Coordinates of C-alpha atoms in Angstrom, one line a residue:
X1453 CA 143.7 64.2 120.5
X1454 CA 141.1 63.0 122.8
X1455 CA 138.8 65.2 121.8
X1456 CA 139.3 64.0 118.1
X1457 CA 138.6 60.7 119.2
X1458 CA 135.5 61.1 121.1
X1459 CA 134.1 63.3 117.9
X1460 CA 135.2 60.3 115.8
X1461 CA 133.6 57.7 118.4
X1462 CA 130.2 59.7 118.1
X1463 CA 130.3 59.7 114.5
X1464 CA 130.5 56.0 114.3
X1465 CA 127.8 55.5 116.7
X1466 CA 125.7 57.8 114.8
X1467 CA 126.4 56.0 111.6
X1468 CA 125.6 52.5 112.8
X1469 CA 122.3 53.9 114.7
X1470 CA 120.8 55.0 111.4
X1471 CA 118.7 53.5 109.3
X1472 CA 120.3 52.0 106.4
X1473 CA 118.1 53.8 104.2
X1474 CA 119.0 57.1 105.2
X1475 CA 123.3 56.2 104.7
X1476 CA 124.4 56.7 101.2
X1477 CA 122.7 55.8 97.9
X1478 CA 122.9 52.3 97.3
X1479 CA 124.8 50.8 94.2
X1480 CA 121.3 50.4 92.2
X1481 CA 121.1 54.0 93.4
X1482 CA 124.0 55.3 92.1
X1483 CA 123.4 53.3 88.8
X1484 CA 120.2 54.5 88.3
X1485 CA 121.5 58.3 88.9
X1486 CA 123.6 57.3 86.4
X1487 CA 121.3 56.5 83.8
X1488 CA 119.3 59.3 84.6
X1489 CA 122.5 62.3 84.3
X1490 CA 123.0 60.3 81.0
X1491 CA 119.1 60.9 79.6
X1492 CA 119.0 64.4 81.4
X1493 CA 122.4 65.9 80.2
X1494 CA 122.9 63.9 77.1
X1495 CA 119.7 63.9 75.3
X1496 CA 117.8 66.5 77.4
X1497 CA 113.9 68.0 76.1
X1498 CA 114.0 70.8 78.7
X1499 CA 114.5 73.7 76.9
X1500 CA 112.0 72.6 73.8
X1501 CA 109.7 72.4 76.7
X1502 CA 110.4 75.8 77.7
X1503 CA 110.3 77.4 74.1
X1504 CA 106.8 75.9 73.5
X1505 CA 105.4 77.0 77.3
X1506 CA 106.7 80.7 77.1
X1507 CA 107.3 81.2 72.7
X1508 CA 104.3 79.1 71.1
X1509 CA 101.3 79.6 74.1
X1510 CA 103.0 82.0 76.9
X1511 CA 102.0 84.1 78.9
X1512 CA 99.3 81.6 80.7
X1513 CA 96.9 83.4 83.2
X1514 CA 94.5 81.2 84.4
X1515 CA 91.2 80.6 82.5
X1516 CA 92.7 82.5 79.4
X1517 CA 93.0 81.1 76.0
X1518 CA 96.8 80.7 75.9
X1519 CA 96.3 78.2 79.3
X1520 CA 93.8 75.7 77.6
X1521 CA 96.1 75.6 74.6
X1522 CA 99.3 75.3 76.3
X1523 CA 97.4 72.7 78.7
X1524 CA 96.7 70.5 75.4
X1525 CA 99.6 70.5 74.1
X1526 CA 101.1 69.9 77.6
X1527 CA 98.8 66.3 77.7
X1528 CA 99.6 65.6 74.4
X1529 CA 103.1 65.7 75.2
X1530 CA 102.6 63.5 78.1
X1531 CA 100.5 61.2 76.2
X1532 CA 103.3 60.7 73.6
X1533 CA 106.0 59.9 76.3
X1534 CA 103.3 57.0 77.0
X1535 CA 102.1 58.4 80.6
X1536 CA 99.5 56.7 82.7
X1537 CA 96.0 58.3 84.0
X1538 CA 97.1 62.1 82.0
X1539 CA 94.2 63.5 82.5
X1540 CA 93.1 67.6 83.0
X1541 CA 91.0 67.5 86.3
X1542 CA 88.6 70.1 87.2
X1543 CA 88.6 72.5 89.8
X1544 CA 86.3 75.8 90.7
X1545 CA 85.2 77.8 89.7
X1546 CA 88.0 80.1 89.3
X1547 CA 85.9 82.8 88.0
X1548 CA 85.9 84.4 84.2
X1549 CA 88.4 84.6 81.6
X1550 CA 90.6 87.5 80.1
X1551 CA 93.2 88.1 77.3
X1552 CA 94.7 91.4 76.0
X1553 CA 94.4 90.8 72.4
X1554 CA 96.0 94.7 71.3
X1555 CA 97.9 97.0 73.2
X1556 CA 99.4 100.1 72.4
X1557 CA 100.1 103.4 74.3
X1558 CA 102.5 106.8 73.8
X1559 CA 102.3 110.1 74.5
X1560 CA 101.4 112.7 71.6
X1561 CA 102.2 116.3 73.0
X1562 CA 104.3 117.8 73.8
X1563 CA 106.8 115.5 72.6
X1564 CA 105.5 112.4 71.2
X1565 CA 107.4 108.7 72.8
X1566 CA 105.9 105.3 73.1
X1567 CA 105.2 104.2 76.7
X1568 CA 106.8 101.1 77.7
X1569 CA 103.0 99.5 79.8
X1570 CA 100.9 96.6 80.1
X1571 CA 96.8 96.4 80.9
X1572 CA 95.6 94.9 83.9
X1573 CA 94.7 91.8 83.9
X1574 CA 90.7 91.7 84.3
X1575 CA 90.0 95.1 83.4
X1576 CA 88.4 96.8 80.3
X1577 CA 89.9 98.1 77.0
X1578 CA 89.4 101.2 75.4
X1579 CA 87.0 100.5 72.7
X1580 CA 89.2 101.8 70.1
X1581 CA 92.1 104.6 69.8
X1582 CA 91.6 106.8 72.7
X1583 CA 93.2 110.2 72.5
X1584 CA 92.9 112.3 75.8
X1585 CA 94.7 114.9 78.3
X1586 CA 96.6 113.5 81.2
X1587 CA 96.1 114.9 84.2
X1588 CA 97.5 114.6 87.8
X1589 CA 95.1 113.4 90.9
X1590 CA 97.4 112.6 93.6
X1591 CA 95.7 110.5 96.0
X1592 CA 97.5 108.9 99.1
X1593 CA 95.0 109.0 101.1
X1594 CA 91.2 108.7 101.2
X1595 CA 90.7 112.5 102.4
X1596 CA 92.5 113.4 98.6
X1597 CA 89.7 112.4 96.6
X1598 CA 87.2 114.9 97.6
X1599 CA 90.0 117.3 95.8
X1600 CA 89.5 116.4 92.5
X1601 CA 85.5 115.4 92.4
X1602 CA 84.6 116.2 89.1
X1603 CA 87.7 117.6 87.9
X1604 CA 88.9 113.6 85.9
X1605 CA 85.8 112.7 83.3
X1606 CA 87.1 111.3 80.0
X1607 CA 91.0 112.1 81.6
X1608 CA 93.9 109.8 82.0
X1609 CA 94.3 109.7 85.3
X1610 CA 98.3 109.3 87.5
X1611 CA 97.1 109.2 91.3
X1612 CA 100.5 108.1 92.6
X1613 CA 103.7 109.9 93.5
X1614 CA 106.5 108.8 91.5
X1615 CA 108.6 105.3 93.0
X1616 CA 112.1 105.4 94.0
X1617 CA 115.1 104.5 91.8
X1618 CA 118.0 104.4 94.2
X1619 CA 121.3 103.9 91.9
X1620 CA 122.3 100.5 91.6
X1621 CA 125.8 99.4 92.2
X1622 CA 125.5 95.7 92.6
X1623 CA 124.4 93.2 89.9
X1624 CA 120.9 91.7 90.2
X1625 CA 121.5 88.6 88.9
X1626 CA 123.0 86.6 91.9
X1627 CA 124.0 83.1 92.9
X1628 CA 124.2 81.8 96.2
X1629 CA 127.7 82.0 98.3
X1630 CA 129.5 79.4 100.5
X1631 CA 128.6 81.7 103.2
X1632 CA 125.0 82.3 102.3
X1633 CA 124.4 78.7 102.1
X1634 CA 126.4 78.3 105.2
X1635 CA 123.6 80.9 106.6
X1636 CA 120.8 79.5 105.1
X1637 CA 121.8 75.9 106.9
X1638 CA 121.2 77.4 110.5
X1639 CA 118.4 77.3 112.5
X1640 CA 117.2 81.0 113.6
X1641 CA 115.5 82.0 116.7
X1642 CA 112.3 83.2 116.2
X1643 CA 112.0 86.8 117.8
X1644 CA 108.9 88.3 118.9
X1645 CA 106.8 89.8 116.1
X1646 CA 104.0 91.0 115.0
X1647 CA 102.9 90.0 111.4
X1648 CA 99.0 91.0 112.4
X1649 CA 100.8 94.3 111.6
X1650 CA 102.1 93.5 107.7
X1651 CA 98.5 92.9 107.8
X1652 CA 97.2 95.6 108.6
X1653 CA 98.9 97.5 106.3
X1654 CA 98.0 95.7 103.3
X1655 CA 94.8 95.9 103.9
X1656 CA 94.5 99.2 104.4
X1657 CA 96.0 100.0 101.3
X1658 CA 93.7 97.7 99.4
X1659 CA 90.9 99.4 101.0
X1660 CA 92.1 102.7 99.8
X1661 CA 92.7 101.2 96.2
X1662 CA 89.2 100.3 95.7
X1663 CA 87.8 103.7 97.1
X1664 CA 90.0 105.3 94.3
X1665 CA 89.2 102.4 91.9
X1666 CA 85.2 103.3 92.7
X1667 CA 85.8 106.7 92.4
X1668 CA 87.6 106.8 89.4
X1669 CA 85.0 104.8 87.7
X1670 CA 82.5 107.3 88.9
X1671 CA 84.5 110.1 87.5
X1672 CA 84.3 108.1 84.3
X1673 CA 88.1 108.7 83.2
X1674 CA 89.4 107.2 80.3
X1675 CA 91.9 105.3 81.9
X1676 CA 94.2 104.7 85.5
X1677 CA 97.6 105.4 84.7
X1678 CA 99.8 103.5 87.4
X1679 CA 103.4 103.1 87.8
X1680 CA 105.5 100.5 87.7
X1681 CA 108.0 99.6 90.8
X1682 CA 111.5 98.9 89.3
X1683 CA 113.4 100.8 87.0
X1684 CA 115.2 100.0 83.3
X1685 CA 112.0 99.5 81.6
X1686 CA 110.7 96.5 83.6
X1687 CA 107.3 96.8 84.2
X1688 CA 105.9 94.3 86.7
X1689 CA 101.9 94.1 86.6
X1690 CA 99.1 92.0 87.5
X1691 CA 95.7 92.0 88.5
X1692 CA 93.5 95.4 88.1
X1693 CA 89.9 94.0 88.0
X1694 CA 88.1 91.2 89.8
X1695 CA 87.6 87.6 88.2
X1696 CA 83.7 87.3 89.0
X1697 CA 81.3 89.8 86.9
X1698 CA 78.6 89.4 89.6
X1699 CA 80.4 90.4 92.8
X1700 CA 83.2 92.4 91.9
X1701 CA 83.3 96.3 91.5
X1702 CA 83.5 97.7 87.9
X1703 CA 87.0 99.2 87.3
X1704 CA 88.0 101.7 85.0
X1705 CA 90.8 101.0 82.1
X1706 CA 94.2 100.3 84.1
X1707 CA 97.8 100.3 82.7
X1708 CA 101.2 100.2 84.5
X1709 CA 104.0 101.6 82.9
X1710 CA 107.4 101.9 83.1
X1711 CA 108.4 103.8 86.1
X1712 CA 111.2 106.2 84.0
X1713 CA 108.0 106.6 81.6
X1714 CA 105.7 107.6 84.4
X1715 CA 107.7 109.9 86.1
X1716 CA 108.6 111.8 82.8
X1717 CA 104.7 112.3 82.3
X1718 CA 104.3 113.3 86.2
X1719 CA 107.0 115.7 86.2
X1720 CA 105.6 117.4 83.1
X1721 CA 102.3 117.9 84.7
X1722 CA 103.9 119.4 87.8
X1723 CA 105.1 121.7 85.9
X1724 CA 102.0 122.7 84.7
X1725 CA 102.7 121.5 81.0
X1726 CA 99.6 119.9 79.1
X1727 CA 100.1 116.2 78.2
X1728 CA 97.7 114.2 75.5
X1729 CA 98.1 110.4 75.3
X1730 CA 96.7 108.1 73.5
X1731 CA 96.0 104.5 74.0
X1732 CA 94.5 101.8 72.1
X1733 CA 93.4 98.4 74.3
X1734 CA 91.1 95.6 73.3
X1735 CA 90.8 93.2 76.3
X1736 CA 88.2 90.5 76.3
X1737 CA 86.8 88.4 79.2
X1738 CA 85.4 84.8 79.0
X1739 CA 82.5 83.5 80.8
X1740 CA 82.0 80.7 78.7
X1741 CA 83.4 78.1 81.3
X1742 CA 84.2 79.6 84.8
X1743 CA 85.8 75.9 85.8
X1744 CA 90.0 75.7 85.6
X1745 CA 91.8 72.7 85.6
X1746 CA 95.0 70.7 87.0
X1747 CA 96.7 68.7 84.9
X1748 CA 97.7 65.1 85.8
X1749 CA 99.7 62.0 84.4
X1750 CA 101.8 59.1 85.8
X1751 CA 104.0 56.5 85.9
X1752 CA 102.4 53.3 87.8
X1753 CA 104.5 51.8 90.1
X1754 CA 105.7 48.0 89.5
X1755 CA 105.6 46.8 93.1
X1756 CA 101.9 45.6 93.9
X1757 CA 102.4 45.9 97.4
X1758 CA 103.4 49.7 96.9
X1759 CA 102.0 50.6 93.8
X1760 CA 98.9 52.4 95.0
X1761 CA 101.4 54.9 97.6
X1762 CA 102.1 58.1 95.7
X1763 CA 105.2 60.1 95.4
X1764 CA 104.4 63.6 93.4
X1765 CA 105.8 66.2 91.7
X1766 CA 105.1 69.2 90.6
X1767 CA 104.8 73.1 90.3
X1768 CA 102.2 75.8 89.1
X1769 CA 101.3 76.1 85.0
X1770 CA 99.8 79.5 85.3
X1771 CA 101.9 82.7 84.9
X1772 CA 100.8 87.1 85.3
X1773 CA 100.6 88.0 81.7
X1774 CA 103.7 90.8 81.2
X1775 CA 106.1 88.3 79.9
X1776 CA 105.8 85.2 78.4
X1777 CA 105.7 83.0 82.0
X1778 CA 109.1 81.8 81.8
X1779 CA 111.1 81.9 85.1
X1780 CA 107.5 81.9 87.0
X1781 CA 107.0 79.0 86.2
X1782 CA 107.5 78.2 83.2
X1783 CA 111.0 76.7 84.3
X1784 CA 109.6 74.4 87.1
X1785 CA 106.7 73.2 85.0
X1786 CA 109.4 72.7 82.4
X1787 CA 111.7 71.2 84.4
X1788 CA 109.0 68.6 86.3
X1789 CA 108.0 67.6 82.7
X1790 CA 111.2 66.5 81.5
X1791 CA 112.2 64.8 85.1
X1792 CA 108.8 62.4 84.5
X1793 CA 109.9 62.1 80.9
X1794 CA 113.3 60.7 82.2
X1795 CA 111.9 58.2 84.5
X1796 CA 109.9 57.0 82.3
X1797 CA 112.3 56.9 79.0
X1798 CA 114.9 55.9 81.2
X1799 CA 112.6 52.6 81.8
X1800 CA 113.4 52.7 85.5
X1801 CA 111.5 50.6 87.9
X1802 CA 109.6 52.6 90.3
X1803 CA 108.1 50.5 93.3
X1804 CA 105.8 53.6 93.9
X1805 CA 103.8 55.3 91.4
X1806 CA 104.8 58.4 90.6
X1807 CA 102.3 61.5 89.8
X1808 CA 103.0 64.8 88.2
X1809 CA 100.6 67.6 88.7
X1810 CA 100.6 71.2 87.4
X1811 CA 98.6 73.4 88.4
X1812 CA 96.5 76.2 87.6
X1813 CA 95.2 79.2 89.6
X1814 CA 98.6 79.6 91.7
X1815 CA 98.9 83.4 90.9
X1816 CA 95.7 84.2 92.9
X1817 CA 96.2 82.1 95.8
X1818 CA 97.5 78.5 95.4
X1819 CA 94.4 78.4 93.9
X1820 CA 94.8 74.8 91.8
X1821 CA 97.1 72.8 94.5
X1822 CA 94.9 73.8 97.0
X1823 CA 91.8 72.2 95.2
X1824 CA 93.5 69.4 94.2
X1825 CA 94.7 68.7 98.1
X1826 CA 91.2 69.4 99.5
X1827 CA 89.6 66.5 97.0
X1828 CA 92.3 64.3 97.7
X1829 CA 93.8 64.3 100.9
X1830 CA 92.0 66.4 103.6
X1831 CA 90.6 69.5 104.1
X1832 CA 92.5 72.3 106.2
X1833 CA 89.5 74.1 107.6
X1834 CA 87.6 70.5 108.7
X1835 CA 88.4 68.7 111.9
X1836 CA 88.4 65.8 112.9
X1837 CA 85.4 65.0 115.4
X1838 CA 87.0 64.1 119.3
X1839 CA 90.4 65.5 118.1
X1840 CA 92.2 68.7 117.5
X1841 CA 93.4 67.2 114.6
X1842 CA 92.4 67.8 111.0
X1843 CA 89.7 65.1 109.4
X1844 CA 91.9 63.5 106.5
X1845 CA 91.1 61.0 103.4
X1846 CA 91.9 57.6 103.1
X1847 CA 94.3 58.9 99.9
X1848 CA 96.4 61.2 102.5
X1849 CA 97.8 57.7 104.1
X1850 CA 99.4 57.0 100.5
X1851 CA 100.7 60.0 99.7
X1852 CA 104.5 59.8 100.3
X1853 CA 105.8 63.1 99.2
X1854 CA 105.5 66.1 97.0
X1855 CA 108.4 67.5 95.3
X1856 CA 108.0 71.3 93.6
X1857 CA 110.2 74.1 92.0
X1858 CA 109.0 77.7 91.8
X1859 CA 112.0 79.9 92.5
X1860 CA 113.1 80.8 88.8
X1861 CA 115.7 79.5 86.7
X1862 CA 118.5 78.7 89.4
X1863 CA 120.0 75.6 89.7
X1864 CA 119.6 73.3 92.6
X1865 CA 121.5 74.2 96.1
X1866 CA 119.3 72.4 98.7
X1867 CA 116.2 71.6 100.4
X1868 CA 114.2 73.6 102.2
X1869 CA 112.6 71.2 105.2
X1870 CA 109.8 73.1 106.6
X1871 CA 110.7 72.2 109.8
X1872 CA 110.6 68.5 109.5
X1873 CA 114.2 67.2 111.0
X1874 CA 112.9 63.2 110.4
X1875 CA 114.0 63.4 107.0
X1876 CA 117.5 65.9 107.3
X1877 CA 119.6 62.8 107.3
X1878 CA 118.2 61.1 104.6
X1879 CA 118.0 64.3 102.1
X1880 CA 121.8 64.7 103.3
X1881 CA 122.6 60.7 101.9
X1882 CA 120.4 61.7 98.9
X1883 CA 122.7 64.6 97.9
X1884 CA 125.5 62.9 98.0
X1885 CA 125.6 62.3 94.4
X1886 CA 124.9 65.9 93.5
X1887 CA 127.7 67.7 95.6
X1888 CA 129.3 68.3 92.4
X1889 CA 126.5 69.8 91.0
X1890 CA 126.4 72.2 93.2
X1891 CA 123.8 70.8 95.8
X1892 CA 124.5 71.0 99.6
X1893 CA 122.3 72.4 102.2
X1894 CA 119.5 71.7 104.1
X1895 CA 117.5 74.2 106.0
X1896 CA 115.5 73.6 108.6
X1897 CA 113.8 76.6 107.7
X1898 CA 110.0 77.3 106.2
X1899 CA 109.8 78.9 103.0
X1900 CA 106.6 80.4 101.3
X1901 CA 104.6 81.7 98.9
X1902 CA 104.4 77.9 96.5
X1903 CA 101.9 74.9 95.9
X1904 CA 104.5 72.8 98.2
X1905 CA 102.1 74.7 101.3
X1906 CA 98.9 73.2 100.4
X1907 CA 100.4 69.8 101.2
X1908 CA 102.5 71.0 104.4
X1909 CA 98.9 72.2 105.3
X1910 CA 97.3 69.2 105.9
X1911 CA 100.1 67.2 107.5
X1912 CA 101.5 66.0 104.2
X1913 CA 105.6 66.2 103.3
X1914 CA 105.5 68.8 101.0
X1915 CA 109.3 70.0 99.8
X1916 CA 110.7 73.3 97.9
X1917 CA 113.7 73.0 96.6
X1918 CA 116.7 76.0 97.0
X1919 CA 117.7 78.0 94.0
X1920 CA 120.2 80.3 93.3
X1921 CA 117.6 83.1 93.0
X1922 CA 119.4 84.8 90.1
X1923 CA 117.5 87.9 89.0
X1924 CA 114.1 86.1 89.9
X1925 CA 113.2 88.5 92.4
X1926 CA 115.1 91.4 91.5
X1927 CA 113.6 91.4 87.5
X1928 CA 111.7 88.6 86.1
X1929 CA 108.9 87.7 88.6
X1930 CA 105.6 88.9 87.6
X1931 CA 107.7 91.8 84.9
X1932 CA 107.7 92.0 81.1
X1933 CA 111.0 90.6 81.6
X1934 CA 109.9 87.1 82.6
X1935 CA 110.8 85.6 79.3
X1936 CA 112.9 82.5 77.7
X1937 CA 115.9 85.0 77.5
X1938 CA 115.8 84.6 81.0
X1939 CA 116.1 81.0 81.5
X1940 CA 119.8 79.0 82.1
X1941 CA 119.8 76.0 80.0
X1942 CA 122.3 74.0 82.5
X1943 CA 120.6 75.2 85.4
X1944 CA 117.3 73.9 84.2
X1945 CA 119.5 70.5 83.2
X1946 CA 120.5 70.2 86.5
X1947 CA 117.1 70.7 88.2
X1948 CA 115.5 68.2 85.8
X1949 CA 118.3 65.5 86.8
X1950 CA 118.4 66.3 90.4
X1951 CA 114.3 66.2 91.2
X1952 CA 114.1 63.1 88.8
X1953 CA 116.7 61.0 91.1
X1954 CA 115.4 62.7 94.5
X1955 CA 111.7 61.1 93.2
X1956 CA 113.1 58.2 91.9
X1957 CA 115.2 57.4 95.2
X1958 CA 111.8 58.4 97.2
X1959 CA 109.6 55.7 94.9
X1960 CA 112.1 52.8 96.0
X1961 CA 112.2 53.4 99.9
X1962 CA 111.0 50.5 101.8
X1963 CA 109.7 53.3 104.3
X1964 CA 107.1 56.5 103.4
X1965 CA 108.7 59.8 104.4
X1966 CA 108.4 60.4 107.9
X1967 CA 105.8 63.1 108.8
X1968 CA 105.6 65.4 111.0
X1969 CA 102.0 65.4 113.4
X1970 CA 98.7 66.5 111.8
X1971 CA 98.1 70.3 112.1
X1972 CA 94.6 71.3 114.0
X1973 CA 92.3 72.6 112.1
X1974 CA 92.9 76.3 110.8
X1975 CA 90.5 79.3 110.6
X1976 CA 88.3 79.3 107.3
X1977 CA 90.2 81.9 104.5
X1978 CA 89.0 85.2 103.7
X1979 CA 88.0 85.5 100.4

């Protein structure tokens, strides 16, 4: 018993040393979650917003066609929910255009079948119908290629060994346990590793790529036959070509395919069978405007004393071209527009203002956020001079938070807190309301691989949210299976509900967000 009462005595010392702010949501807290579970569950936009993103002017690779014209309707949108400031702000340049305008592809002999494949993005077409013989050119490593010099003109070309389709016995659509949260809430040791060899790796098989690539074009074949990883017909497929005409290599004609497709074709030429194809691509590049663009709107705050600090949300607008751009990220630009279109038909008072941004360019690097934080708030690469600190703006001081989704379609289970432990108790009061929602863990841990990192990179709170990942990794990101099928209409309510209170509560604080210290300045990037 008296170790019951010495837990309990703790707990109450603990509860009366914390700031108020960081106990439970307040009454007007509570009513103003209210209000906004009533706008987001009972009269919710999200899903029209994801028809017209993915449907109507998906997929959306940077500097294409589809981007500008789901960008405009994107502002007017914004525009007719009576937004502040919405605005598309330059960035760049991102580098030249490109859209697959016709695509078609099948085998003729010895049995004709359509293929199940996708161009690469930045790469040339065809020119036309293209009928030629298929041929095998295994190349894993750079001594290969003298094998087949002037054995590939006018061919198409398969120079990799078939992937791996292990049977599957587990679904690949998946949701979160007790336990994994449970998991996911600890703090792990880090162990001694290397990632300078991860590295390594990668680059040397980007190294090899482009020695094939160059050879290939050299050959002059008709096209680079590449195979998809994943199995069932998903073909996942990005960039083949390079984005500025002046520096980059030439490439040949590149497709993936379906892995079941490509192994039929390899297995046939094994066998010593002859294999005609024919493909038809028309792909066309833009050099017109070389410039991309964030988008940007608001909702000024009310409270002079706090209406120029910032709280921001947000998530990347750009998507790889397979599918239509729906779970990546079509859902968290989705869901970030209708959680500013609550606030603001909601008519709650905001002391701060609050700023969404979407951004393009994420796809090749964080391309967009990164742009955006550099003109705004500091640059990671610049010190500041007598310090070891990073040189920041005078905006970075106002800047409370950023708030982003791009995991998928998965509903809301947590925060991730890179590392910052200031704010753990006041995210835990904060998800109070949302427990039965399904939202309940904090980890300490870092996640990666988001626009949240451009802010965490100068110093600034930058927050991704935990979602059930679903089948995000498994079949949707980056596939021809990324698609509004795909999306969960109450998970995407739930997002929209949650970040709109978690921005709305952050906007009201008396208090910024604590920070954690400003990084030192990093190494420059290589391009």
């Amino acid at each position: 018993m008296r170790k019951y009462a010495s837990a309990l005595a703790v707990f109450v010392v603990l509860l009366a040393v914390l700031p108020l702010a960081a106990q439970s949501p307040s009454q007007a807290d509570l009513s103003a979650i209210h209000q906004i579970k009533e706008a987001g569950f009972g009269d919710s936009k999200v899903m029209e917003i994801m028809s017209y993103l993915t449907d109507v002017y998906g997929p959306r690779l940077t500097n294409s066609p589809n981007i500008k014209e789901a960008a405009n309707w994107t502002t007017t949108k914004m525009k007719e929910w009576q937004l502040a400031n919405v605005h598309l702000e330059q960035w760049g340049p991102f580098g030249r255009g490109w859209s697959n305008e016709r695509f078609s592809a099948q085998v003729i002999s010895p049995r004709p079948f359509p293929l199940i494949a996708y161009p690469k993005a930045w790469t040339p077409g065809t020119n036309g119908p293209v009928t030629a013989d298929a041929t095998l050119a295994l190349i894993l490593k750079e001594d290969d290629i003298a094998k087949y010099h002037g054995q590939l003109k006018g061919k198409f070309v398969l120079t990799a060994a078939i992937p791996e389709n292990p049977e599957r016995f587990e679904p690949q659509a998946h949701r979160y346990t007790d336990a994994e949260l449970t998991d996911l809430a600890t703090q792990p040791v880090p162990a001694a590793q290397n990632p300078e060899d991860r590295a390594a790796q990668f680059r040397a098989q980007r190294e090899l790529n482009l020695k094939i690539q160059k050879f290939l074009v050299e050959e002059g074949v008709a096209a680079w036959i590449e195979p998809s990883r994943s199995d069932d017909g998903t073909v996942f497929v990005q960039q083949g070509g390079g984005r500025d005409k002046e520096k980059d290599p030439p490439t040949p004609t590149r497709v993936a395919i379906a892995s079941e497709n490509y192994g039929r074709i390899y297995r046939m030429l094994d066998k010593k069978v002859p294999v005609t194809m024919q493909l038809d691509i028309q792909n066309k590049f833009y050099d017109d405007d070389l410039m991309s663009f964030n988008i940007i709107g608001e909702i000024p705050g009310t409270d002079k004393a706090k209406a120029d600090e910032v709280v921001m949300l947000g998530g990347h607008f750009d998507s790889w071209h397979g599918g239509t751009g729906a779970t990546d990220n079509g859902a968290g630009s989705a869901v970030m527009l209708e959680a500013i279109r609550i606030l603001k038909t909601t008519g709650l008072k905001m002391r701060r203002t609050v700023r969404l941004g979407l951004w393009t360019g994420e796809e090749q690097g964080l391309l967009g956020s990164r742009a955006y934080v550099k003109q705004h708030f500091a640059d990671p690469e610049v010190g500041q001079p007598g310090t070891d600190k990073i040189k920041t703006l005078p905006e970075h001081a106002k800047l409370d938070a950023y708030y982003n989704i791009d995991n998928g379609t998965g509903k809301i289970r947590g925060v991730y807190l890179q590392g910052n432990e200031m704010v753990a108790p006041l995210f835990s009061s904060w998800m109070e309301p949302f427990h039965d929602l399904g939202m309940t863990t904090l980890s300490i841990r870092d996640t990666g691989g988001t626009d949240h990192l451009s802010y965490n990179a100068v110093g600034l709170p930058g927050f991704q949210f935990i979602q059930d990942p679903m089948d995000y990794d498994t079949r949707t990101h980056h596939s021809n299976m990324d698609v509004y099928e795909r999306i969960q209409e109450p998970d995407m309510k739930q997002m929209a509900v949650i970040v709109a209170s978690f921005v709305y509560m952050t906007a009201n604080r008396d208090e910024m967000l604590p920070r954690k210290p400003l990084p030192k300045p990093r190494p420059p990037r290589q391009p």
